Amino acid sequence: SQQGEEDPQALSIQEGENATMNCSYKTSINNLQWYRQNSGRGLVHLILIRSNEREKHSGRLRVTLDTSKKSSSLLITASRAADTASYFCATALNYGGATNKLIFGTGTLLAVQP
Amino acid sequence: DGGITQSPKYLFRKEGQNVTLSCEQNLNHDAMYWYRQDPGQGLRLIYYSQIVNDFQKGDIAEGYSVSREKKESFPLTVTSAQKNPTAFYLCASSMPGQAYEQYFGPGTRLTVT
């Protein structure tokens, strides 16, 4: 079964508003990553947060990580129509291995209305 | 430009035929991955390779095969044994180890009728 589950499954907002997506996972992680996918395209890496970090920023993106609750959130501020996409969280498990195996969540479909 | 390419973008096959999807990268990454994505779903790992001439099964390897003869290339064969092959297939690469992001190709949409 998939490790991560995003919430909500779909989100529709107006341009200029903030969008918040949440991700929950089940087991201990090395890091958590957020990716974006435009319809019918490949995924683009947005941000990586390590298990010993609590918050990270990149431009209009803010990611938080709460390892005690096994959850993360992605905040997109001042959204634009071009932010319309699916957003996935992916967890790298903390099992001490050398392999960069990621487990992806089910995704949040964000629609930003102009 | 450095990147990862997949070809073709769209592929149509008759049931019972094997088909090979191409994935090439010039990022000098050691690790490469194949994922399957079904409509409205996340990605599921089919196979991955950490180094040339080595690969491991992912979560849904049945009905698929791979090879890794060159660092730059990681082709995926969808065999006739795969019961439901119609899907969007994504290839990715990364530096080895747990700390790195993955770089994705544009995907191949396979339709089997």
mmCIF file with all atom_site columns, C-alpha atoms in Angstrom:
data_model
loop_
_atom_site.group_PDB
_atom_site.id
_atom_site.type_symbol
_atom_site.label_atom_id
_atom_site.label_alt_id
_atom_site.label_comp_id
_atom_site.label_asym_id
_atom_site.label_entity_id
_atom_site.label_seq_id
_atom_site.pdbx_PDB_ins_code
_atom_site.Cartn_x
_atom_site.Cartn_y
_atom_site.Cartn_z
_atom_site.occupancy
_atom_site.B_iso_or_equiv
_atom_site.pdbx_formal_charge
_atom_site.auth_seq_id
_atom_site.auth_comp_id
_atom_site.auth_asym_id
_atom_site.auth_atom_id
_atom_site.pdbx_PDB_model_num
ATOM 1   C CA . SER A 1 1   ? 0.000   0.000   0.000   1.00 0.00 ? 1   SER A CA 1
ATOM 2   C CA . GLN A 1 2   ? 1.111   3.552   -0.548  1.00 0.00 ? 2   GLN A CA 1
ATOM 3   C CA . GLN A 1 3   ? 2.903   5.245   2.283   1.00 0.00 ? 3   GLN A CA 1
ATOM 4   C CA . GLY A 1 4   ? 1.640   8.761   1.863   1.00 0.00 ? 4   GLY A CA 1
ATOM 5   C CA . GLU A 1 5   ? -1.841  10.083  1.590   1.00 0.00 ? 5   GLU A CA 1
ATOM 6   C CA . GLU A 1 6   ? -2.557  13.650  0.611   1.00 0.00 ? 6   GLU A CA 1
ATOM 7   C CA . ASP A 1 7   ? -5.455  15.675  1.814   1.00 0.00 ? 7   ASP A CA 1
ATOM 8   C CA . PRO A 1 8   ? -7.520  17.086  0.267   1.00 0.00 ? 8   PRO A CA 1
ATOM 9   C CA . GLN A 1 9   ? -7.787  15.013  -2.912  1.00 0.00 ? 9   GLN A CA 1
ATOM 10  C CA . ALA A 1 10  ? -8.792  18.130  -4.823  1.00 0.00 ? 10  ALA A CA 1
ATOM 11  C CA . LEU A 1 11  ? -8.669  21.840  -4.067  1.00 0.00 ? 11  LEU A CA 1
ATOM 12  C CA . SER A 1 12  ? -10.044 24.785  -6.019  1.00 0.00 ? 12  SER A CA 1
ATOM 13  C CA . ILE A 1 13  ? -9.052  28.350  -5.111  1.00 0.00 ? 13  ILE A CA 1
ATOM 14  C CA . GLN A 1 14  ? -8.962  31.821  -6.627  1.00 0.00 ? 14  GLN A CA 1
ATOM 15  C CA . GLU A 1 15  ? -5.775  33.378  -7.905  1.00 0.00 ? 15  GLU A CA 1
ATOM 16  C CA . GLY A 1 16  ? -3.980  35.218  -5.119  1.00 0.00 ? 16  GLY A CA 1
ATOM 17  C CA . GLU A 1 17  ? -5.241  32.921  -2.371  1.00 0.00 ? 17  GLU A CA 1
ATOM 18  C CA . ASN A 1 18  ? -3.043  30.518  -0.455  1.00 0.00 ? 18  ASN A CA 1
ATOM 19  C CA . ALA A 1 19  ? -3.246  26.753  -0.995  1.00 0.00 ? 19  ALA A CA 1
ATOM 20  C CA . THR A 1 20  ? -2.445  24.225  1.707   1.00 0.00 ? 20  THR A CA 1
ATOM 21  C CA . MET A 1 21  ? -2.003  20.519  1.100   1.00 0.00 ? 21  MET A CA 1
ATOM 22  C CA . ASN A 1 22  ? -1.326  17.896  3.722   1.00 0.00 ? 22  ASN A CA 1
ATOM 23  C CA . CYS A 1 23  ? 0.466   14.579  3.598   1.00 0.00 ? 23  CYS A CA 1
ATOM 24  C CA . SER A 1 24  ? 0.408   11.777  6.144   1.00 0.00 ? 24  SER A CA 1
ATOM 25  C CA . TYR A 1 25  ? 2.704   8.784   6.180   1.00 0.00 ? 25  TYR A CA 1
ATOM 26  C CA . LYS A 1 26  ? 3.083   5.596   8.171   1.00 0.00 ? 26  LYS A CA 1
ATOM 27  C CA . THR A 1 27  ? 6.694   4.700   8.909   1.00 0.00 ? 27  THR A CA 1
ATOM 28  C CA . SER A 1 28  ? 9.946   6.369   9.898   1.00 0.00 ? 28  SER A CA 1
ATOM 29  C CA . ILE A 1 29  ? 11.457  8.449   7.107   1.00 0.00 ? 29  ILE A CA 1
ATOM 30  C CA . ASN A 1 30  ? 14.832  9.804   6.060   1.00 0.00 ? 30  ASN A CA 1
ATOM 31  C CA . ASN A 1 31  ? 13.282  12.726  4.201   1.00 0.00 ? 31  ASN A CA 1
ATOM 32  C CA . LEU A 1 32  ? 10.046  13.855  2.607   1.00 0.00 ? 32  LEU A CA 1
ATOM 33  C CA . GLN A 1 33  ? 9.809   15.442  -0.817  1.00 0.00 ? 33  GLN A CA 1
ATOM 34  C CA . TRP A 1 34  ? 7.106   17.321  -2.678  1.00 0.00 ? 34  TRP A CA 1
ATOM 35  C CA . TYR A 1 35  ? 6.650   17.054  -6.428  1.00 0.00 ? 35  TYR A CA 1
ATOM 36  C CA . ARG A 1 36  ? 4.419   18.779  -8.931  1.00 0.00 ? 36  ARG A CA 1
ATOM 37  C CA . GLN A 1 37  ? 2.875   17.205  -12.026 1.00 0.00 ? 37  GLN A CA 1
ATOM 38  C CA . ASN A 1 38  ? 1.180   19.104  -14.796 1.00 0.00 ? 38  ASN A CA 1
ATOM 39  C CA . SER A 1 39  ? -1.467  17.100  -16.602 1.00 0.00 ? 39  SER A CA 1
ATOM 40  C CA . GLY A 1 40  ? 0.048   14.337  -18.723 1.00 0.00 ? 40  GLY A CA 1
ATOM 41  C CA . ARG A 1 41  ? 3.620   15.325  -17.915 1.00 0.00 ? 41  ARG A CA 1
ATOM 42  C CA . GLY A 1 42  ? 6.484   14.104  -15.760 1.00 0.00 ? 42  GLY A CA 1
ATOM 43  C CA . LEU A 1 43  ? 6.993   15.126  -12.165 1.00 0.00 ? 43  LEU A CA 1
ATOM 44  C CA . VAL A 1 44  ? 9.068   18.108  -11.130 1.00 0.00 ? 44  VAL A CA 1
ATOM 45  C CA . HIS A 1 45  ? 10.817  18.189  -7.772  1.00 0.00 ? 45  HIS A CA 1
ATOM 46  C CA . LEU A 1 46  ? 9.780   21.151  -5.612  1.00 0.00 ? 46  LEU A CA 1
ATOM 47  C CA . ILE A 1 47  ? 11.379  20.780  -2.218  1.00 0.00 ? 47  ILE A CA 1
ATOM 48  C CA . LEU A 1 48  ? 13.007  18.217  0.094   1.00 0.00 ? 48  LEU A CA 1
ATOM 49  C CA . ILE A 1 49  ? 12.792  18.358  3.875   1.00 0.00 ? 49  ILE A CA 1
ATOM 50  C CA . ARG A 1 50  ? 14.941  16.115  6.033   1.00 0.00 ? 50  ARG A CA 1
ATOM 51  C CA . SER A 1 51  ? 13.616  14.270  9.070   1.00 0.00 ? 51  SER A CA 1
ATOM 52  C CA . ASN A 1 52  ? 15.543  16.562  11.436  1.00 0.00 ? 52  ASN A CA 1
ATOM 53  C CA . GLU A 1 53  ? 14.074  19.714  9.878   1.00 0.00 ? 53  GLU A CA 1
ATOM 54  C CA . ARG A 1 54  ? 10.740  21.239  10.834  1.00 0.00 ? 54  ARG A CA 1
ATOM 55  C CA . GLU A 1 55  ? 10.205  23.892  8.202   1.00 0.00 ? 55  GLU A CA 1
ATOM 56  C CA . LYS A 1 56  ? 11.649  24.852  4.857   1.00 0.00 ? 56  LYS A CA 1
ATOM 57  C CA . HIS A 1 57  ? 10.973  27.650  2.389   1.00 0.00 ? 57  HIS A CA 1
ATOM 58  C CA . SER A 1 58  ? 11.554  27.997  -1.323  1.00 0.00 ? 58  SER A CA 1
ATOM 59  C CA . GLY A 1 59  ? 10.118  31.058  -3.023  1.00 0.00 ? 59  GLY A CA 1
ATOM 60  C CA . ARG A 1 60  ? 6.334   30.932  -2.560  1.00 0.00 ? 60  ARG A CA 1
ATOM 61  C CA . LEU A 1 61  ? 6.514   27.418  -1.099  1.00 0.00 ? 61  LEU A CA 1
ATOM 62  C CA . ARG A 1 62  ? 6.596   26.601  2.589   1.00 0.00 ? 62  ARG A CA 1
ATOM 63  C CA . VAL A 1 63  ? 6.866   23.016  3.800   1.00 0.00 ? 63  VAL A CA 1
ATOM 64  C CA . THR A 1 64  ? 6.504   21.821  7.356   1.00 0.00 ? 64  THR A CA 1
ATOM 65  C CA . LEU A 1 65  ? 7.266   18.404  8.787   1.00 0.00 ? 65  LEU A CA 1
ATOM 66  C CA . ASP A 1 66  ? 5.985   16.957  12.050  1.00 0.00 ? 66  ASP A CA 1
ATOM 67  C CA . THR A 1 67  ? 7.626   13.565  12.570  1.00 0.00 ? 67  THR A CA 1
ATOM 68  C CA . SER A 1 68  ? 5.707   12.949  15.793  1.00 0.00 ? 68  SER A CA 1
ATOM 69  C CA . LYS A 1 69  ? 2.445   13.123  13.863  1.00 0.00 ? 69  LYS A CA 1
ATOM 70  C CA . LYS A 1 70  ? 3.970   11.642  10.710  1.00 0.00 ? 70  LYS A CA 1
ATOM 71  C CA . SER A 1 71  ? 2.633   14.486  8.636   1.00 0.00 ? 71  SER A CA 1
ATOM 72  C CA . SER A 1 72  ? 3.776   17.274  6.344   1.00 0.00 ? 72  SER A CA 1
ATOM 73  C CA . SER A 1 73  ? 2.110   20.261  4.770   1.00 0.00 ? 73  SER A CA 1
ATOM 74  C CA . LEU A 1 74  ? 2.836   22.235  1.617   1.00 0.00 ? 74  LEU A CA 1
ATOM 75  C CA . LEU A 1 75  ? 1.720   25.850  1.509   1.00 0.00 ? 75  LEU A CA 1
ATOM 76  C CA . ILE A 1 76  ? 1.706   27.774  -1.759  1.00 0.00 ? 76  ILE A CA 1
ATOM 77  C CA . THR A 1 77  ? 1.260   31.480  -1.128  1.00 0.00 ? 77  THR A CA 1
ATOM 78  C CA . ALA A 1 78  ? -0.242  34.009  -3.528  1.00 0.00 ? 78  ALA A CA 1
ATOM 79  C CA . SER A 1 79  ? -1.272  31.299  -5.962  1.00 0.00 ? 79  SER A CA 1
ATOM 80  C CA . ARG A 1 80  ? -1.290  31.800  -9.717  1.00 0.00 ? 80  ARG A CA 1
ATOM 81  C CA . ALA A 1 81  ? -3.226  30.094  -12.483 1.00 0.00 ? 81  ALA A CA 1
ATOM 82  C CA . ALA A 1 82  ? 0.079   28.492  -13.522 1.00 0.00 ? 82  ALA A CA 1
ATOM 83  C CA . ASP A 1 83  ? 0.180   26.645  -10.177 1.00 0.00 ? 83  ASP A CA 1
ATOM 84  C CA . THR A 1 84  ? -2.681  24.454  -11.387 1.00 0.00 ? 84  THR A CA 1
ATOM 85  C CA . ALA A 1 85  ? -1.301  20.908  -11.193 1.00 0.00 ? 85  ALA A CA 1
ATOM 86  C CA . SER A 1 86  ? -1.253  17.761  -9.096  1.00 0.00 ? 86  SER A CA 1
ATOM 87  C CA . TYR A 1 87  ? 1.011   17.808  -6.069  1.00 0.00 ? 87  TYR A CA 1
ATOM 88  C CA . PHE A 1 88  ? 2.518   14.642  -4.593  1.00 0.00 ? 88  PHE A CA 1
ATOM 89  C CA . CYS A 1 89  ? 4.414   13.973  -1.428  1.00 0.00 ? 89  CYS A CA 1
ATOM 90  C CA . ALA A 1 90  ? 7.039   11.237  -1.496  1.00 0.00 ? 90  ALA A CA 1
ATOM 91  C CA . THR A 1 91  ? 8.835   9.678   1.425   1.00 0.00 ? 91  THR A CA 1
ATOM 92  C CA . ALA A 1 92  ? 12.319  8.192   1.515   1.00 0.00 ? 92  ALA A CA 1
ATOM 93  C CA . LEU A 1 93  ? 12.214  5.465   4.131   1.00 0.00 ? 93  LEU A CA 1
ATOM 94  C CA . ASN A 1 94  ? 14.754  5.439   6.928   1.00 0.00 ? 94  ASN A CA 1
ATOM 95  C CA . TYR A 1 95  ? 16.007  1.885   6.780   1.00 0.00 ? 95  TYR A CA 1
ATOM 96  C CA . GLY A 1 96  ? 19.709  2.607   6.475   1.00 0.00 ? 96  GLY A CA 1
ATOM 97  C CA . GLY A 1 97  ? 19.940  1.393   2.932   1.00 0.00 ? 97  GLY A CA 1
ATOM 98  C CA . ALA A 1 98  ? 21.727  3.081   0.078   1.00 0.00 ? 98  ALA A CA 1
ATOM 99  C CA . THR A 1 99  ? 18.784  3.045   -2.246  1.00 0.00 ? 99  THR A CA 1
ATOM 100 C CA . ASN A 1 100 ? 16.828  6.189   -2.921  1.00 0.00 ? 100 ASN A CA 1
ATOM 101 C CA . LYS A 1 101 ? 13.455  4.467   -3.029  1.00 0.00 ? 101 LYS A CA 1
ATOM 102 C CA . LEU A 1 102 ? 10.593  6.902   -2.791  1.00 0.00 ? 102 LEU A CA 1
ATOM 103 C CA . ILE A 1 103 ? 7.031   6.046   -1.900  1.00 0.00 ? 103 ILE A CA 1
ATOM 104 C CA . PHE A 1 104 ? 4.518   8.428   -3.413  1.00 0.00 ? 104 PHE A CA 1
ATOM 105 C CA . GLY A 1 105 ? 1.194   9.540   -2.041  1.00 0.00 ? 105 GLY A CA 1
ATOM 106 C CA . THR A 1 106 ? -2.027  9.720   -3.983  1.00 0.00 ? 106 THR A CA 1
ATOM 107 C CA . GLY A 1 107 ? -1.754  13.418  -4.796  1.00 0.00 ? 107 GLY A CA 1
ATOM 108 C CA . THR A 1 108 ? -3.763  16.614  -4.443  1.00 0.00 ? 108 THR A CA 1
ATOM 109 C CA . LEU A 1 109 ? -5.217  18.147  -7.584  1.00 0.00 ? 109 LEU A CA 1
ATOM 110 C CA . LEU A 1 110 ? -4.998  21.931  -7.282  1.00 0.00 ? 110 LEU A CA 1
ATOM 111 C CA . ALA A 1 111 ? -7.017  24.184  -9.562  1.00 0.00 ? 111 ALA A CA 1
ATOM 112 C CA . VAL A 1 112 ? -6.320  27.911  -9.378  1.00 0.00 ? 112 VAL A CA 1
ATOM 113 C CA . GLN A 1 113 ? -9.068  29.967  -10.991 1.00 0.00 ? 113 GLN A CA 1
ATOM 114 C CA . PRO A 1 114 ? -7.968  33.223  -12.680 1.00 0.00 ? 114 PRO A CA 1
ATOM 115 C CA . ASP B 2 1   ? 20.966  20.491  -21.881 1.00 0.00 ? 1   ASP B CA 1
ATOM 116 C CA . GLY B 2 2   ? 21.034  17.837  -19.190 1.00 0.00 ? 2   GLY B CA 1
ATOM 117 C CA . GLY B 2 3   ? 17.912  15.823  -18.761 1.00 0.00 ? 3   GLY B CA 1
ATOM 118 C CA . ILE B 2 4   ? 16.032  12.592  -19.002 1.00 0.00 ? 4   ILE B CA 1
ATOM 119 C CA . THR B 2 5   ? 14.125  11.566  -22.106 1.00 0.00 ? 5   THR B CA 1
ATOM 120 C CA . GLN B 2 6   ? 11.489  8.964   -22.769 1.00 0.00 ? 6   GLN B CA 1
ATOM 121 C CA . SER B 2 7   ? 10.233  7.790   -26.096 1.00 0.00 ? 7   SER B CA 1
ATOM 122 C CA . PRO B 2 8   ? 7.766   7.525   -27.579 1.00 0.00 ? 8   PRO B CA 1
ATOM 123 C CA . LYS B 2 9   ? 5.282   9.860   -25.890 1.00 0.00 ? 9   LYS B CA 1
ATOM 124 C CA . TYR B 2 10  ? 2.332   7.702   -26.985 1.00 0.00 ? 10  TYR B CA 1
ATOM 125 C CA . LEU B 2 11  ? 2.431   3.996   -27.754 1.00 0.00 ? 11  LEU B CA 1
ATOM 126 C CA . PHE B 2 12  ? -0.316  1.702   -28.948 1.00 0.00 ? 12  PHE B CA 1
ATOM 127 C CA . ARG B 2 13  ? -0.048  -2.078  -28.933 1.00 0.00 ? 13  ARG B CA 1
ATOM 128 C CA . LYS B 2 14  ? -2.245  -5.081  -29.416 1.00 0.00 ? 14  LYS B CA 1
ATOM 129 C CA . GLU B 2 15  ? -2.814  -7.423  -26.519 1.00 0.00 ? 15  GLU B CA 1
ATOM 130 C CA . GLY B 2 16  ? -0.280  -10.238 -26.422 1.00 0.00 ? 16  GLY B CA 1
ATOM 131 C CA . GLN B 2 17  ? 2.621   -8.189  -27.780 1.00 0.00 ? 17  GLN B CA 1
ATOM 132 C CA . ASN B 2 18  ? 5.689   -7.242  -25.804 1.00 0.00 ? 18  ASN B CA 1
ATOM 133 C CA . VAL B 2 19  ? 6.666   -3.581  -25.967 1.00 0.00 ? 19  VAL B CA 1
ATOM 134 C CA . THR B 2 20  ? 9.817   -1.767  -24.860 1.00 0.00 ? 20  THR B CA 1
ATOM 135 C CA . LEU B 2 21  ? 9.809   1.763   -23.491 1.00 0.00 ? 21  LEU B CA 1
ATOM 136 C CA . SER B 2 22  ? 12.968  3.807   -23.790 1.00 0.00 ? 22  SER B CA 1
ATOM 137 C CA . CYS B 2 23  ? 14.549  5.921   -21.044 1.00 0.00 ? 23  CYS B CA 1
ATOM 138 C CA . GLU B 2 24  ? 17.813  7.827   -21.485 1.00 0.00 ? 24  GLU B CA 1
ATOM 139 C CA . GLN B 2 25  ? 19.546  10.293  -19.174 1.00 0.00 ? 25  GLN B CA 1
ATOM 140 C CA . ASN B 2 26  ? 22.619  12.465  -19.534 1.00 0.00 ? 26  ASN B CA 1
ATOM 141 C CA . LEU B 2 27  ? 22.710  13.638  -15.926 1.00 0.00 ? 27  LEU B CA 1
ATOM 142 C CA . ASN B 2 28  ? 25.447  11.151  -15.014 1.00 0.00 ? 28  ASN B CA 1
ATOM 143 C CA . HIS B 2 29  ? 23.138  9.639   -12.411 1.00 0.00 ? 29  HIS B CA 1
ATOM 144 C CA . ASP B 2 30  ? 23.854  6.156   -11.123 1.00 0.00 ? 30  ASP B CA 1
ATOM 145 C CA . ALA B 2 31  ? 20.307  5.347   -10.032 1.00 0.00 ? 31  ALA B CA 1
ATOM 146 C CA . MET B 2 32  ? 17.327  4.969   -12.350 1.00 0.00 ? 32  MET B CA 1
ATOM 147 C CA . TYR B 2 33  ? 13.691  4.039   -11.733 1.00 0.00 ? 33  TYR B CA 1
ATOM 148 C CA . TRP B 2 34  ? 10.523  3.030   -13.543 1.00 0.00 ? 34  TRP B CA 1
ATOM 149 C CA . TYR B 2 35  ? 7.102   3.958   -12.209 1.00 0.00 ? 35  TYR B CA 1
ATOM 150 C CA . ARG B 2 36  ? 3.591   3.267   -13.330 1.00 0.00 ? 36  ARG B CA 1
ATOM 151 C CA . GLN B 2 37  ? 0.803   5.813   -12.851 1.00 0.00 ? 37  GLN B CA 1
ATOM 152 C CA . ASP B 2 38  ? -2.877  5.005   -13.275 1.00 0.00 ? 38  ASP B CA 1
ATOM 153 C CA . PRO B 2 39  ? -5.541  7.733   -13.631 1.00 0.00 ? 39  PRO B CA 1
ATOM 154 C CA . GLY B 2 40  ? -5.995  9.740   -10.450 1.00 0.00 ? 40  GLY B CA 1
ATOM 155 C CA . GLN B 2 41  ? -3.356  7.709   -8.655  1.00 0.00 ? 41  GLN B CA 1
ATOM 156 C CA . GLY B 2 42  ? 0.110   8.167   -7.295  1.00 0.00 ? 42  GLY B CA 1
ATOM 157 C CA . LEU B 2 43  ? 3.208   6.502   -8.690  1.00 0.00 ? 43  LEU B CA 1
ATOM 158 C CA . ARG B 2 44  ? 4.036   2.866   -8.062  1.00 0.00 ? 44  ARG B CA 1
ATOM 159 C CA . LEU B 2 45  ? 7.590   1.571   -8.404  1.00 0.00 ? 45  LEU B CA 1
ATOM 160 C CA . ILE B 2 46  ? 8.133   -1.154  -10.991 1.00 0.00 ? 46  ILE B CA 1
ATOM 161 C CA . TYR B 2 47  ? 11.918  -1.609  -11.059 1.00 0.00 ? 47  TYR B CA 1
ATOM 162 C CA . TYR B 2 48  ? 14.953  0.356   -9.986  1.00 0.00 ? 48  TYR B CA 1
ATOM 163 C CA . SER B 2 49  ? 18.665  0.195   -10.624 1.00 0.00 ? 49  SER B CA 1
ATOM 164 C CA . GLN B 2 50  ? 21.405  1.611   -8.431  1.00 0.00 ? 50  GLN B CA 1
ATOM 165 C CA . ILE B 2 51  ? 24.269  0.866   -10.789 1.00 0.00 ? 51  ILE B CA 1
ATOM 166 C CA . VAL B 2 52  ? 25.030  -0.567  -14.206 1.00 0.00 ? 52  VAL B CA 1
ATOM 167 C CA . ASN B 2 53  ? 24.299  -4.310  -14.580 1.00 0.00 ? 53  ASN B CA 1
ATOM 168 C CA . ASP B 2 54  ? 22.237  -4.347  -11.395 1.00 0.00 ? 54  ASP B CA 1
ATOM 169 C CA . PHE B 2 55  ? 18.522  -3.851  -10.802 1.00 0.00 ? 55  PHE B CA 1
ATOM 170 C CA . GLN B 2 56  ? 15.876  -4.773  -8.238  1.00 0.00 ? 56  GLN B CA 1
ATOM 171 C CA . LYS B 2 57  ? 12.154  -5.371  -8.325  1.00 0.00 ? 57  LYS B CA 1
ATOM 172 C CA . GLY B 2 58  ? 9.893   -2.692  -7.007  1.00 0.00 ? 58  GLY B CA 1
ATOM 173 C CA . ASP B 2 59  ? 6.369   -3.114  -5.702  1.00 0.00 ? 59  ASP B CA 1
ATOM 174 C CA . ILE B 2 60  ? 4.705   -4.161  -8.972  1.00 0.00 ? 60  ILE B CA 1
ATOM 175 C CA . ALA B 2 61  ? 7.381   -5.926  -11.057 1.00 0.00 ? 61  ALA B CA 1
ATOM 176 C CA . GLU B 2 62  ? 5.238   -8.811  -12.307 1.00 0.00 ? 62  GLU B CA 1
ATOM 177 C CA . GLY B 2 63  ? 4.847   -8.722  -16.091 1.00 0.00 ? 63  GLY B CA 1
ATOM 178 C CA . TYR B 2 64  ? 7.745   -6.293  -16.580 1.00 0.00 ? 64  TYR B CA 1
ATOM 179 C CA . SER B 2 65  ? 11.453  -6.679  -17.283 1.00 0.00 ? 65  SER B CA 1
ATOM 180 C CA . VAL B 2 66  ? 14.387  -4.268  -17.438 1.00 0.00 ? 66  VAL B CA 1
ATOM 181 C CA . SER B 2 67  ? 18.060  -4.128  -18.347 1.00 0.00 ? 67  SER B CA 1
ATOM 182 C CA . ARG B 2 68  ? 20.832  -1.751  -17.360 1.00 0.00 ? 68  ARG B CA 1
ATOM 183 C CA . GLU B 2 69  ? 23.728  -2.309  -19.722 1.00 0.00 ? 69  GLU B CA 1
ATOM 184 C CA . LYS B 2 70  ? 24.725  1.358   -19.847 1.00 0.00 ? 70  LYS B CA 1
ATOM 185 C CA . LYS B 2 71  ? 24.654  4.061   -17.207 1.00 0.00 ? 71  LYS B CA 1
ATOM 186 C CA . GLU B 2 72  ? 22.605  6.316   -19.472 1.00 0.00 ? 72  GLU B CA 1
ATOM 187 C CA . SER B 2 73  ? 19.898  3.841   -20.420 1.00 0.00 ? 73  SER B CA 1
ATOM 188 C CA . PHE B 2 74  ? 17.243  1.854   -18.533 1.00 0.00 ? 74  PHE B CA 1
ATOM 189 C CA . PRO B 2 75  ? 14.688  0.357   -20.950 1.00 0.00 ? 75  PRO B CA 1
ATOM 190 C CA . LEU B 2 76  ? 11.485  -1.211  -19.657 1.00 0.00 ? 76  LEU B CA 1
ATOM 191 C CA . THR B 2 77  ? 9.758   -4.102  -21.427 1.00 0.00 ? 77  THR B CA 1
ATOM 192 C CA . VAL B 2 78  ? 6.079   -4.598  -20.804 1.00 0.00 ? 78  VAL B CA 1
ATOM 193 C CA . THR B 2 79  ? 5.456   -8.250  -21.496 1.00 0.00 ? 79  THR B CA 1
ATOM 194 C CA . SER B 2 80  ? 2.297   -10.036 -22.510 1.00 0.00 ? 80  SER B CA 1
ATOM 195 C CA . ALA B 2 81  ? 2.174   -11.417 -18.968 1.00 0.00 ? 81  ALA B CA 1
ATOM 196 C CA . GLN B 2 82  ? 1.253   -7.984  -17.590 1.00 0.00 ? 82  GLN B CA 1
ATOM 197 C CA . LYS B 2 83  ? -2.486  -8.274  -17.109 1.00 0.00 ? 83  LYS B CA 1
ATOM 198 C CA . ASN B 2 84  ? -3.363  -4.593  -17.242 1.00 0.00 ? 84  ASN B CA 1
ATOM 199 C CA . PRO B 2 85  ? -0.590  -2.770  -19.113 1.00 0.00 ? 85  PRO B CA 1
ATOM 200 C CA . THR B 2 86  ? -2.473  0.364   -20.178 1.00 0.00 ? 86  THR B CA 1
ATOM 201 C CA . ALA B 2 87  ? -1.014  3.161   -18.052 1.00 0.00 ? 87  ALA B CA 1
ATOM 202 C CA . PHE B 2 88  ? 1.289   6.177   -17.956 1.00 0.00 ? 88  PHE B CA 1
ATOM 203 C CA . TYR B 2 89  ? 4.917   5.105   -17.458 1.00 0.00 ? 89  TYR B CA 1
ATOM 204 C CA . LEU B 2 90  ? 7.472   7.427   -15.899 1.00 0.00 ? 90  LEU B CA 1
ATOM 205 C CA . CYS B 2 91  ? 11.219  7.011   -15.762 1.00 0.00 ? 91  CYS B CA 1
ATOM 206 C CA . ALA B 2 92  ? 13.378  8.838   -13.234 1.00 0.00 ? 92  ALA B CA 1
ATOM 207 C CA . SER B 2 93  ? 17.005  9.099   -12.228 1.00 0.00 ? 93  SER B CA 1
ATOM 208 C CA . SER B 2 94  ? 18.905  10.336  -9.199  1.00 0.00 ? 94  SER B CA 1
ATOM 209 C CA . MET B 2 95  ? 22.188  10.371  -7.427  1.00 0.00 ? 95  MET B CA 1
ATOM 210 C CA . PRO B 2 96  ? 22.610  7.225   -5.315  1.00 0.00 ? 96  PRO B CA 1
ATOM 211 C CA . GLY B 2 97  ? 21.571  7.303   -1.669  1.00 0.00 ? 97  GLY B CA 1
ATOM 212 C CA . GLN B 2 98  ? 18.537  8.464   0.225   1.00 0.00 ? 98  GLN B CA 1
ATOM 213 C CA . ALA B 2 99  ? 19.141  12.178  0.340   1.00 0.00 ? 99  ALA B CA 1
ATOM 214 C CA . TYR B 2 100 ? 18.489  13.183  -3.226  1.00 0.00 ? 100 TYR B CA 1
ATOM 215 C CA . GLU B 2 101 ? 15.570  14.206  -5.368  1.00 0.00 ? 101 GLU B CA 1
ATOM 216 C CA . GLN B 2 102 ? 14.571  12.285  -8.448  1.00 0.00 ? 102 GLN B CA 1
ATOM 217 C CA . TYR B 2 103 ? 14.488  13.777  -11.928 1.00 0.00 ? 103 TYR B CA 1
ATOM 218 C CA . PHE B 2 104 ? 11.649  12.601  -14.125 1.00 0.00 ? 104 PHE B CA 1
ATOM 219 C CA . GLY B 2 105 ? 11.209  12.135  -17.830 1.00 0.00 ? 105 GLY B CA 1
ATOM 220 C CA . PRO B 2 106 ? 8.071   13.340  -19.634 1.00 0.00 ? 106 PRO B CA 1
ATOM 221 C CA . GLY B 2 107 ? 6.452   9.892   -19.567 1.00 0.00 ? 107 GLY B CA 1
ATOM 222 C CA . THR B 2 108 ? 5.106   7.397   -22.094 1.00 0.00 ? 108 THR B CA 1
ATOM 223 C CA . ARG B 2 109 ? 1.395   6.715   -22.311 1.00 0.00 ? 109 ARG B CA 1
ATOM 224 C CA . LEU B 2 110 ? 0.899   3.075   -23.302 1.00 0.00 ? 110 LEU B CA 1
ATOM 225 C CA . THR B 2 111 ? -2.455  1.866   -24.567 1.00 0.00 ? 111 THR B CA 1
ATOM 226 C CA . VAL B 2 112 ? -2.989  -1.832  -25.136 1.00 0.00 ? 112 VAL B CA 1
ATOM 227 C CA . THR B 2 113 ? -6.145  -2.966  -26.910 1.00 0.00 ? 113 THR B CA 1
#
